[in-house]
């Protein structure tokens, strides 16, 4: 199939050569299929949907969080427009069952789960993986209702910790912090995949503690290889953080790394290919 693939520059474009391996053609004009990734690409979505109304139109919707709808940040994306674009698509794809649940409950919208690949990046020269004992959470700063739980829990548990807000550090500054952490914590109310730092850390052999909230997609990517706390119990988070720090709470770091190693562009492309064939045959 001829595929017009619209995505932000960077790792999300890695799907293209994987699709070409399966016999698809990446085009800029006259596509059979349009795949758009990210709310950031709404204007391009509108333009190509108008230009090619007969194409199979796919929106890969990374996330729709309750805070973005009910407590938007200044200059937040227009989610009313994004909802309309998704509704006008042939199908909406999501990276996890967490996002599928969000779309069903917030927008009354069906979607199809296609897990993303997980990009890995080399450590800076001279940087080695080691355990300096501190907890690490590395997420984008947002108005999530549990955004302060991690730091509060670490303080109450009296364990060393570090917090990294995505995009506030360079890659050269962030990678050693990740590589030297003792374990990772994703203590958040909503997060489509649990946070990219989880798959990055799992690849380095870091134990992980995450929320079991159905609106958090860590379980889709790491399953039972990591530990979970009860999402609505701050006390359980404190207890599990303590046990992660002492090593009392064990996780399957080898199993987690194996899962991440399977999250490749080639494997995602196979899922995309299979679903596109199904959609085309149903027309």
PDB file of C-alpha atoms in Angstrom:
ATOM      1  CA  UNK A   1       0.000   0.000   0.000  1.00  0.00           C
ATOM      2  CA  UNK A   2       1.029   3.603  -0.540  1.00  0.00           C
ATOM      3  CA  UNK A   3       1.284   5.168   2.923  1.00  0.00           C
ATOM      4  CA  UNK A   4       1.465   8.858   3.785  1.00  0.00           C
ATOM      5  CA  UNK A   5       3.039   8.823   7.244  1.00  0.00           C
ATOM      6  CA  UNK A   6       2.839  12.070   9.205  1.00  0.00           C
ATOM      7  CA  UNK A   7       4.749  12.219  12.486  1.00  0.00           C
ATOM      8  CA  UNK A   8       7.003  14.577  14.435  1.00  0.00           C
ATOM      9  CA  UNK A   9      10.646  14.453  13.415  1.00  0.00           C
ATOM     10  CA  UNK A  10      12.746  11.996  15.359  1.00  0.00           C
ATOM     11  CA  UNK A  11      12.195   8.428  16.538  1.00  0.00           C
ATOM     12  CA  UNK A  12       8.541   8.238  15.440  1.00  0.00           C
ATOM     13  CA  UNK A  13       9.703   8.212  11.819  1.00  0.00           C
ATOM     14  CA  UNK A  14      11.533   4.910  12.435  1.00  0.00           C
ATOM     15  CA  UNK A  15       8.357   3.062  11.463  1.00  0.00           C
ATOM     16  CA  UNK A  16       8.780   4.043   7.819  1.00  0.00           C
ATOM     17  CA  UNK A  17      11.712   1.787   6.812  1.00  0.00           C
ATOM     18  CA  UNK A  18      10.081  -1.078   8.730  1.00  0.00           C
ATOM     19  CA  UNK A  19       6.906  -0.662   6.657  1.00  0.00           C
ATOM     20  CA  UNK A  20       8.945  -0.556   3.458  1.00  0.00           C
ATOM     21  CA  UNK A  21      10.471  -3.933   4.387  1.00  0.00           C
ATOM     22  CA  UNK A  22       6.951  -5.369   4.351  1.00  0.00           C
ATOM     23  CA  UNK A  23       6.305  -4.105   0.824  1.00  0.00           C
ATOM     24  CA  UNK A  24       4.629  -0.781   1.545  1.00  0.00           C
ATOM     25  CA  UNK A  25       5.624   2.457  -0.146  1.00  0.00           C
ATOM     26  CA  UNK A  26       6.058   5.719   1.770  1.00  0.00           C
ATOM     27  CA  UNK A  27       4.612   8.525  -0.359  1.00  0.00           C
ATOM     28  CA  UNK A  28       3.780  12.212  -0.121  1.00  0.00           C
ATOM     29  CA  UNK A  29       0.989  12.227  -2.709  1.00  0.00           C
ATOM     30  CA  UNK A  30      -1.990  10.025  -3.647  1.00  0.00           C
ATOM     31  CA  UNK A  31      -1.832   7.618  -0.703  1.00  0.00           C
ATOM     32  CA  UNK A  32      -3.932   4.545  -0.094  1.00  0.00           C
ATOM     33  CA  UNK A  33      -3.438   5.077   3.634  1.00  0.00           C
ATOM     34  CA  UNK A  34      -2.821   8.116   5.817  1.00  0.00           C
ATOM     35  CA  UNK A  35      -1.287   7.516   9.245  1.00  0.00           C
ATOM     36  CA  UNK A  36      -0.947  10.540  11.494  1.00  0.00           C
ATOM     37  CA  UNK A  37       0.842  10.370  14.830  1.00  0.00           C
ATOM     38  CA  UNK A  38       0.364  12.964  17.552  1.00  0.00           C
ATOM     39  CA  UNK A  39      -1.980  15.772  18.454  1.00  0.00           C
ATOM     40  CA  UNK A  40       0.796  18.106  17.266  1.00  0.00           C
ATOM     41  CA  UNK A  41      -0.006  17.201  13.656  1.00  0.00           C
ATOM     42  CA  UNK A  42      -3.638  18.362  13.567  1.00  0.00           C
ATOM     43  CA  UNK A  43      -3.215  20.953  10.820  1.00  0.00           C
ATOM     44  CA  UNK A  44      -1.531  18.429   8.541  1.00  0.00           C
ATOM     45  CA  UNK A  45      -4.304  15.946   9.339  1.00  0.00           C
ATOM     46  CA  UNK A  46      -6.968  18.395   8.238  1.00  0.00           C
ATOM     47  CA  UNK A  47      -5.095  19.222   5.038  1.00  0.00           C
ATOM     48  CA  UNK A  48      -4.526  15.644   3.891  1.00  0.00           C
ATOM     49  CA  UNK A  49      -7.975  14.425   4.961  1.00  0.00           C
ATOM     50  CA  UNK A  50      -9.514  17.078   2.690  1.00  0.00           C
ATOM     51  CA  UNK A  51      -7.100  16.348  -0.149  1.00  0.00           C
ATOM     52  CA  UNK A  52      -7.459  12.542  -0.042  1.00  0.00           C
ATOM     53  CA  UNK A  53     -10.958  11.782   1.275  1.00  0.00           C
ATOM     54  CA  UNK A  54     -10.960   8.214  -0.070  1.00  0.00           C
ATOM     55  CA  UNK A  55      -7.793   7.091   1.683  1.00  0.00           C
ATOM     56  CA  UNK A  56      -7.871   4.927   4.797  1.00  0.00           C
ATOM     57  CA  UNK A  57      -7.358   7.525   7.511  1.00  0.00           C
ATOM     58  CA  UNK A  58      -5.631   6.549  10.752  1.00  0.00           C
ATOM     59  CA  UNK A  59      -4.964   8.699  13.799  1.00  0.00           C
ATOM     60  CA  UNK A  60      -2.401   7.233  16.184  1.00  0.00           C
ATOM     61  CA  UNK A  61      -3.629   8.879  19.373  1.00  0.00           C
ATOM     62  CA  UNK A  62      -0.914   8.774  22.010  1.00  0.00           C
ATOM     63  CA  UNK A  63      -3.080  10.032  24.844  1.00  0.00           C
ATOM     64  CA  UNK A  64      -6.089  12.018  25.995  1.00  0.00           C
ATOM     65  CA  UNK A  65      -5.801  12.867  29.690  1.00  0.00           C
ATOM     66  CA  UNK A  66      -8.591  14.085  31.916  1.00  0.00           C
ATOM     67  CA  UNK A  67      -6.512  17.075  33.000  1.00  0.00           C
ATOM     68  CA  UNK A  68      -6.042  18.166  29.370  1.00  0.00           C
ATOM     69  CA  UNK A  69      -9.824  18.235  28.974  1.00  0.00           C
ATOM     70  CA  UNK A  70     -10.820  19.585  32.395  1.00  0.00           C
ATOM     71  CA  UNK A  71      -7.768  21.536  33.582  1.00  0.00           C
ATOM     72  CA  UNK A  72      -5.820  22.458  30.457  1.00  0.00           C
ATOM     73  CA  UNK A  73      -2.453  24.155  30.653  1.00  0.00           C
ATOM     74  CA  UNK A  74      -2.032  27.611  29.117  1.00  0.00           C
ATOM     75  CA  UNK A  75      -1.791  27.181  25.361  1.00  0.00           C
ATOM     76  CA  UNK A  76      -3.055  23.585  25.522  1.00  0.00           C
ATOM     77  CA  UNK A  77      -3.856  21.782  22.284  1.00  0.00           C
ATOM     78  CA  UNK A  78      -7.415  22.098  20.993  1.00  0.00           C
ATOM     79  CA  UNK A  79      -8.778  18.718  22.058  1.00  0.00           C
ATOM     80  CA  UNK A  80     -12.244  19.524  20.741  1.00  0.00           C
ATOM     81  CA  UNK A  81     -10.715  19.783  17.278  1.00  0.00           C
ATOM     82  CA  UNK A  82      -8.615  16.685  17.885  1.00  0.00           C
ATOM     83  CA  UNK A  83     -11.716  14.735  18.863  1.00  0.00           C
ATOM     84  CA  UNK A  84     -13.385  15.759  15.591  1.00  0.00           C
ATOM     85  CA  UNK A  85     -10.330  14.699  13.575  1.00  0.00           C
ATOM     86  CA  UNK A  86     -10.297  11.334  15.320  1.00  0.00           C
ATOM     87  CA  UNK A  87     -14.040  10.915  14.730  1.00  0.00           C
ATOM     88  CA  UNK A  88     -13.532  11.666  11.025  1.00  0.00           C
ATOM     89  CA  UNK A  89     -10.849   8.959  10.736  1.00  0.00           C
ATOM     90  CA  UNK A  90     -11.362   5.437   9.453  1.00  0.00           C
ATOM     91  CA  UNK A  91      -9.930   4.191  12.732  1.00  0.00           C
ATOM     92  CA  UNK A  92      -8.125   5.515  15.785  1.00  0.00           C
ATOM     93  CA  UNK A  93      -5.106   3.583  16.992  1.00  0.00           C
ATOM     94  CA  UNK A  94      -3.780   3.861  20.543  1.00  0.00           C
ATOM     95  CA  UNK A  95      -0.580   2.587  22.198  1.00  0.00           C
ATOM     96  CA  UNK A  96      -2.223   0.903  25.193  1.00  0.00           C
ATOM     97  CA  UNK A  97      -5.454  -0.282  26.741  1.00  0.00           C
ATOM     98  CA  UNK A  98      -5.109   2.690  29.103  1.00  0.00           C
ATOM     99  CA  UNK A  99      -5.621   5.101  26.208  1.00  0.00           C
ATOM    100  CA  UNK A 100      -8.363   2.915  24.790  1.00  0.00           C
ATOM    101  CA  UNK A 101     -10.178   3.253  28.122  1.00  0.00           C
ATOM    102  CA  UNK A 102      -9.650   7.032  28.124  1.00  0.00           C
ATOM    103  CA  UNK A 103     -11.149   7.438  24.659  1.00  0.00           C
ATOM    104  CA  UNK A 104     -14.095   5.216  25.525  1.00  0.00           C
ATOM    105  CA  UNK A 105     -14.887   7.052  28.752  1.00  0.00           C
ATOM    106  CA  UNK A 106     -14.011  10.628  27.799  1.00  0.00           C
ATOM    107  CA  UNK A 107     -15.079  10.700  24.150  1.00  0.00           C
ATOM    108  CA  UNK A 108     -17.329   7.635  23.788  1.00  0.00           C
ATOM    109  CA  UNK A 109     -14.982   6.583  20.990  1.00  0.00           C
ATOM    110  CA  UNK A 110     -13.797   3.163  19.859  1.00  0.00           C
ATOM    111  CA  UNK A 111     -10.134   2.545  19.157  1.00  0.00           C
ATOM    112  CA  UNK A 112      -7.699  -0.219  18.258  1.00  0.00           C
ATOM    113  CA  UNK A 113      -4.560  -0.998  20.289  1.00  0.00           C
ATOM    114  CA  UNK A 114      -1.246  -1.152  18.448  1.00  0.00           C
ATOM    115  CA  UNK A 115       1.669  -1.039  20.840  1.00  0.00           C
ATOM    116  CA  UNK A 116       4.504   1.288  19.972  1.00  0.00           C
ATOM    117  CA  UNK A 117       8.132   0.366  19.659  1.00  0.00           C
ATOM    118  CA  UNK A 118      10.418   1.671  22.394  1.00  0.00           C
ATOM    119  CA  UNK A 119      13.471   3.569  21.120  1.00  0.00           C
ATOM    120  CA  UNK A 120      16.750   3.054  22.966  1.00  0.00           C
ATOM    121  CA  UNK A 121      19.645   5.470  23.023  1.00  0.00           C
ATOM    122  CA  UNK A 122      23.346   4.906  23.713  1.00  0.00           C
ATOM    123  CA  UNK A 123      24.796   6.153  26.989  1.00  0.00           C
ATOM    124  CA  UNK A 124      27.284   9.018  26.786  1.00  0.00           C
ATOM    125  CA  UNK A 125      30.934   8.057  26.427  1.00  0.00           C
ATOM    126  CA  UNK A 126      32.338   6.896  29.747  1.00  0.00           C
ATOM    127  CA  UNK A 127      28.928   6.408  31.354  1.00  0.00           C
ATOM    128  CA  UNK A 128      28.334   2.981  32.878  1.00  0.00           C
ATOM    129  CA  UNK A 129      25.208   1.402  34.336  1.00  0.00           C
ATOM    130  CA  UNK A 130      25.458   1.224  38.124  1.00  0.00           C
ATOM    131  CA  UNK A 131      23.246   1.352  41.193  1.00  0.00           C
ATOM    132  CA  UNK A 132      23.631   4.502  43.267  1.00  0.00           C
ATOM    133  CA  UNK A 133      20.556   3.586  45.279  1.00  0.00           C
ATOM    134  CA  UNK A 134      18.195   6.452  44.475  1.00  0.00           C
ATOM    135  CA  UNK A 135      14.683   6.271  43.082  1.00  0.00           C
ATOM    136  CA  UNK A 136      14.035   8.066  39.802  1.00  0.00           C
ATOM    137  CA  UNK A 137      10.895   9.386  38.151  1.00  0.00           C
ATOM    138  CA  UNK A 138      11.307  11.059  34.770  1.00  0.00           C
ATOM    139  CA  UNK A 139       8.047  12.335  33.306  1.00  0.00           C
ATOM    140  CA  UNK A 140       6.709  15.400  31.578  1.00  0.00           C
ATOM    141  CA  UNK A 141       5.491  17.979  34.056  1.00  0.00           C
ATOM    142  CA  UNK A 142       1.700  18.246  33.877  1.00  0.00           C
ATOM    143  CA  UNK A 143      -1.346  18.876  36.104  1.00  0.00           C
ATOM    144  CA  UNK A 144      -1.934  15.161  36.802  1.00  0.00           C
ATOM    145  CA  UNK A 145      -3.856  14.732  40.055  1.00  0.00           C
ATOM    146  CA  UNK A 146      -1.059  12.562  41.506  1.00  0.00           C
ATOM    147  CA  UNK A 147       1.873  14.550  40.140  1.00  0.00           C
ATOM    148  CA  UNK A 148       3.231  15.184  43.662  1.00  0.00           C
ATOM    149  CA  UNK A 149       2.791  11.633  45.024  1.00  0.00           C
ATOM    150  CA  UNK A 150       6.254  10.398  44.039  1.00  0.00           C
ATOM    151  CA  UNK A 151       8.262  13.028  45.874  1.00  0.00           C
ATOM    152  CA  UNK A 152       5.939  12.990  48.883  1.00  0.00           C
ATOM    153  CA  UNK A 153       6.153   9.197  49.103  1.00  0.00           C
ATOM    154  CA  UNK A 154       9.941   9.147  48.841  1.00  0.00           C
ATOM    155  CA  UNK A 155      10.229  11.767  51.568  1.00  0.00           C
ATOM    156  CA  UNK A 156       7.830   9.895  53.835  1.00  0.00           C
ATOM    157  CA  UNK A 157       9.659   6.625  53.168  1.00  0.00           C
ATOM    158  CA  UNK A 158      12.955   8.421  53.813  1.00  0.00           C
ATOM    159  CA  UNK A 159      14.627   7.090  50.680  1.00  0.00           C
ATOM    160  CA  UNK A 160      16.974   8.996  48.349  1.00  0.00           C
ATOM    161  CA  UNK A 161      15.340  10.093  45.127  1.00  0.00           C
ATOM    162  CA  UNK A 162      15.756  12.222  42.030  1.00  0.00           C
ATOM    163  CA  UNK A 163      13.138  13.772  39.763  1.00  0.00           C
ATOM    164  CA  UNK A 164      13.698  14.622  36.121  1.00  0.00           C
ATOM    165  CA  UNK A 165      11.141  16.606  34.160  1.00  0.00           C
ATOM    166  CA  UNK A 166      11.358  15.647  30.506  1.00  0.00           C
ATOM    167  CA  UNK A 167      12.808  18.247  28.154  1.00  0.00           C
ATOM    168  CA  UNK A 168      14.362  20.213  31.052  1.00  0.00           C
ATOM    169  CA  UNK A 169      17.689  18.372  30.723  1.00  0.00           C
ATOM    170  CA  UNK A 170      19.791  17.546  27.692  1.00  0.00           C
ATOM    171  CA  UNK A 171      20.193  13.910  26.708  1.00  0.00           C
ATOM    172  CA  UNK A 172      23.795  14.057  27.921  1.00  0.00           C
ATOM    173  CA  UNK A 173      22.598  15.200  31.362  1.00  0.00           C
ATOM    174  CA  UNK A 174      19.656  12.814  31.610  1.00  0.00           C
ATOM    175  CA  UNK A 175      21.212   9.520  30.522  1.00  0.00           C
ATOM    176  CA  UNK A 176      23.713   9.225  33.420  1.00  0.00           C
ATOM    177  CA  UNK A 177      20.952   9.980  35.944  1.00  0.00           C
ATOM    178  CA  UNK A 178      18.935   7.122  34.482  1.00  0.00           C
ATOM    179  CA  UNK A 179      21.935   4.782  34.254  1.00  0.00           C
ATOM    180  CA  UNK A 180      22.974   5.395  37.876  1.00  0.00           C
ATOM    181  CA  UNK A 181      19.517   5.082  39.467  1.00  0.00           C
ATOM    182  CA  UNK A 182      18.674   2.215  41.785  1.00  0.00           C
ATOM    183  CA  UNK A 183      15.096   1.765  40.625  1.00  0.00           C
ATOM    184  CA  UNK A 184      12.363   3.627  38.755  1.00  0.00           C
ATOM    185  CA  UNK A 185       8.967   4.799  39.982  1.00  0.00           C
ATOM    186  CA  UNK A 186       6.010   5.931  37.889  1.00  0.00           C
ATOM    187  CA  UNK A 187       3.587   7.265  40.494  1.00  0.00           C
ATOM    188  CA  UNK A 188       1.069   8.954  38.262  1.00  0.00           C
ATOM    189  CA  UNK A 189      -2.713   8.874  37.826  1.00  0.00           C
ATOM    190  CA  UNK A 190      -2.750   8.796  34.009  1.00  0.00           C
ATOM    191  CA  UNK A 191       0.054   7.933  31.596  1.00  0.00           C
ATOM    192  CA  UNK A 192      -0.443   6.229  28.260  1.00  0.00           C
ATOM    193  CA  UNK A 193       2.583   3.922  28.513  1.00  0.00           C
ATOM    194  CA  UNK A 194       3.696   4.630  32.064  1.00  0.00           C
ATOM    195  CA  UNK A 195       6.434   6.898  30.748  1.00  0.00           C
ATOM    196  CA  UNK A 196       9.150   6.326  28.163  1.00  0.00           C
ATOM    197  CA  UNK A 197      11.771   6.292  30.923  1.00  0.00           C
ATOM    198  CA  UNK A 198      10.362   2.932  32.075  1.00  0.00           C
ATOM    199  CA  UNK A 199      11.253   1.073  28.878  1.00  0.00           C
ATOM    200  CA  UNK A 200      14.576   2.928  28.736  1.00  0.00           C
ATOM    201  CA  UNK A 201      15.352   1.890  32.303  1.00  0.00           C
ATOM    202  CA  UNK A 202      14.094  -1.672  31.835  1.00  0.00           C
ATOM    203  CA  UNK A 203      16.540  -2.029  28.956  1.00  0.00           C
ATOM    204  CA  UNK A 204      19.325  -1.063  31.383  1.00  0.00           C
ATOM    205  CA  UNK A 205      18.152  -3.617  33.953  1.00  0.00           C
ATOM    206  CA  UNK A 206      16.469  -1.234  36.393  1.00  0.00           C
ATOM    207  CA  UNK A 207      13.723  -2.538  38.725  1.00  0.00           C
ATOM    208  CA  UNK A 208      10.431  -0.682  38.273  1.00  0.00           C
ATOM    209  CA  UNK A 209       7.455   0.262  40.426  1.00  0.00           C
ATOM    210  CA  UNK A 210       4.375   1.628  38.655  1.00  0.00           C
ATOM    211  CA  UNK A 211       0.731   2.452  39.283  1.00  0.00           C
ATOM    212  CA  UNK A 212      -1.858  -0.234  38.598  1.00  0.00           C
ATOM    213  CA  UNK A 213      -4.427   2.384  37.610  1.00  0.00           C
ATOM    214  CA  UNK A 214      -6.187   1.185  34.430  1.00  0.00           C
ATOM    215  CA  UNK A 215      -5.416   4.640  33.001  1.00  0.00           C
ATOM    216  CA  UNK A 216      -1.674   3.868  33.201  1.00  0.00           C
ATOM    217  CA  UNK A 217      -0.302   1.736  30.374  1.00  0.00           C
ATOM    218  CA  UNK A 218       2.876   0.375  31.993  1.00  0.00           C
ATOM    219  CA  UNK A 219       1.259  -3.049  32.265  1.00  0.00           C
ATOM    220  CA  UNK A 220       0.756  -3.205  28.485  1.00  0.00           C
ATOM    221  CA  UNK A 221       4.491  -2.917  27.928  1.00  0.00           C
ATOM    222  CA  UNK A 222       6.040  -4.594  30.986  1.00  0.00           C
ATOM    223  CA  UNK A 223       3.315  -6.916  32.297  1.00  0.00           C
ATOM    224  CA  UNK A 224       4.148  -8.865  35.432  1.00  0.00           C
ATOM    225  CA  UNK A 225       7.904  -8.239  35.177  1.00  0.00           C
ATOM    226  CA  UNK A 226       7.607  -5.089  37.311  1.00  0.00           C
ATOM    227  CA  UNK A 227       6.012  -4.218  40.663  1.00  0.00           C
ATOM    228  CA  UNK A 228       2.791  -2.270  41.088  1.00  0.00           C
ATOM    229  CA  UNK A 229       1.232  -0.254  43.889  1.00  0.00           C
ATOM    230  CA  UNK A 230      -2.480   0.195  44.427  1.00  0.00           C
ATOM    231  CA  UNK A 231      -3.165   3.354  42.458  1.00  0.00           C
ATOM    232  CA  UNK A 232      -5.551   4.988  44.939  1.00  0.00           C
ATOM    233  CA  UNK A 233      -3.523   4.189  48.080  1.00  0.00           C
ATOM    234  CA  UNK A 234      -0.760   6.641  48.922  1.00  0.00           C
ATOM    235  CA  UNK A 235       0.122   4.444  51.892  1.00  0.00           C
ATOM    236  CA  UNK A 236       0.727   1.475  49.591  1.00  0.00           C
ATOM    237  CA  UNK A 237       2.973   3.627  47.408  1.00  0.00           C
ATOM    238  CA  UNK A 238       5.059   4.605  50.454  1.00  0.00           C
ATOM    239  CA  UNK A 239       5.307   0.978  51.552  1.00  0.00           C
ATOM    240  CA  UNK A 240       6.307  -0.256  48.089  1.00  0.00           C
ATOM    241  CA  UNK A 241       8.885   2.530  47.652  1.00  0.00           C
ATOM    242  CA  UNK A 242      10.498   1.484  50.945  1.00  0.00           C
ATOM    243  CA  UNK A 243      10.581  -2.151  49.844  1.00  0.00           C
ATOM    244  CA  UNK A 244      12.029  -1.250  46.435  1.00  0.00           C
ATOM    245  CA  UNK A 245      14.766   0.739  48.179  1.00  0.00           C
ATOM    246  CA  UNK A 246      15.747  -2.119  50.489  1.00  0.00           C
ATOM    247  CA  UNK A 247      15.441  -4.781  47.802  1.00  0.00           C
ATOM    248  CA  UNK A 248      12.669  -6.556  49.682  1.00  0.00           C
ATOM    249  CA  UNK A 249      10.332  -6.084  46.717  1.00  0.00           C
ATOM    250  CA  UNK A 250      11.775  -8.081  43.821  1.00  0.00           C
ATOM    251  CA  UNK A 251      11.036  -7.649  40.135  1.00  0.00           C
ATOM    252  CA  UNK A 252      11.932  -9.626  37.020  1.00  0.00           C
ATOM    253  CA  UNK A 253      14.511  -7.285  35.494  1.00  0.00           C
ATOM    254  CA  UNK A 254      15.587  -9.883  32.944  1.00  0.00           C
ATOM    255  CA  UNK A 255      12.021 -10.446  31.818  1.00  0.00           C
ATOM    256  CA  UNK A 256      11.412  -6.713  31.567  1.00  0.00           C
ATOM    257  CA  UNK A 257      14.478  -6.214  29.376  1.00  0.00           C
ATOM    258  CA  UNK A 258      13.355  -9.052  27.125  1.00  0.00           C
ATOM    259  CA  UNK A 259       9.951  -7.425  26.681  1.00  0.00           C
ATOM    260  CA  UNK A 260      11.581  -4.114  25.748  1.00  0.00           C
ATOM    261  CA  UNK A 261      13.889  -5.834  23.268  1.00  0.00           C
ATOM    262  CA  UNK A 262      10.760  -7.059  21.472  1.00  0.00           C
ATOM    263  CA  UNK A 263       9.357  -3.510  21.170  1.00  0.00           C
ATOM    264  CA  UNK A 264      10.977  -2.818  17.804  1.00  0.00           C
ATOM    265  CA  UNK A 265       9.860  -0.839  14.743  1.00  0.00           C
ATOM    266  CA  UNK A 266       9.774  -4.121  12.794  1.00  0.00           C
ATOM    267  CA  UNK A 267       7.330  -5.703  15.250  1.00  0.00           C
ATOM    268  CA  UNK A 268       5.109  -2.632  15.306  1.00  0.00           C
ATOM    269  CA  UNK A 269       5.173  -2.547  11.493  1.00  0.00           C
ATOM    270  CA  UNK A 270       3.905  -6.154  11.425  1.00  0.00           C
ATOM    271  CA  UNK A 271       0.949  -5.155  13.598  1.00  0.00           C
ATOM    272  CA  UNK A 272       0.276  -2.110  11.427  1.00  0.00           C
ATOM    273  CA  UNK A 273       0.486  -4.214   8.250  1.00  0.00           C
ATOM    274  CA  UNK A 274      -1.928  -6.814   9.617  1.00  0.00           C
ATOM    275  CA  UNK A 275      -4.501  -4.207  10.644  1.00  0.00           C
ATOM    276  CA  UNK A 276      -4.263  -2.259   7.385  1.00  0.00           C
ATOM    277  CA  UNK A 277      -4.882  -5.451   5.416  1.00  0.00           C
ATOM    278  CA  UNK A 278      -7.959  -6.118   7.551  1.00  0.00           C
ATOM    279  CA  UNK A 279      -9.272  -2.586   7.027  1.00  0.00           C
ATOM    280  CA  UNK A 280      -8.629  -2.691   3.275  1.00  0.00           C
ATOM    281  CA  UNK A 281     -10.373  -6.037   2.859  1.00  0.00           C
ATOM    282  CA  UNK A 282     -13.406  -4.749   4.762  1.00  0.00           C
ATOM    283  CA  UNK A 283     -13.948  -1.873   2.349  1.00  0.00           C
TER     284      UNK A 283
END
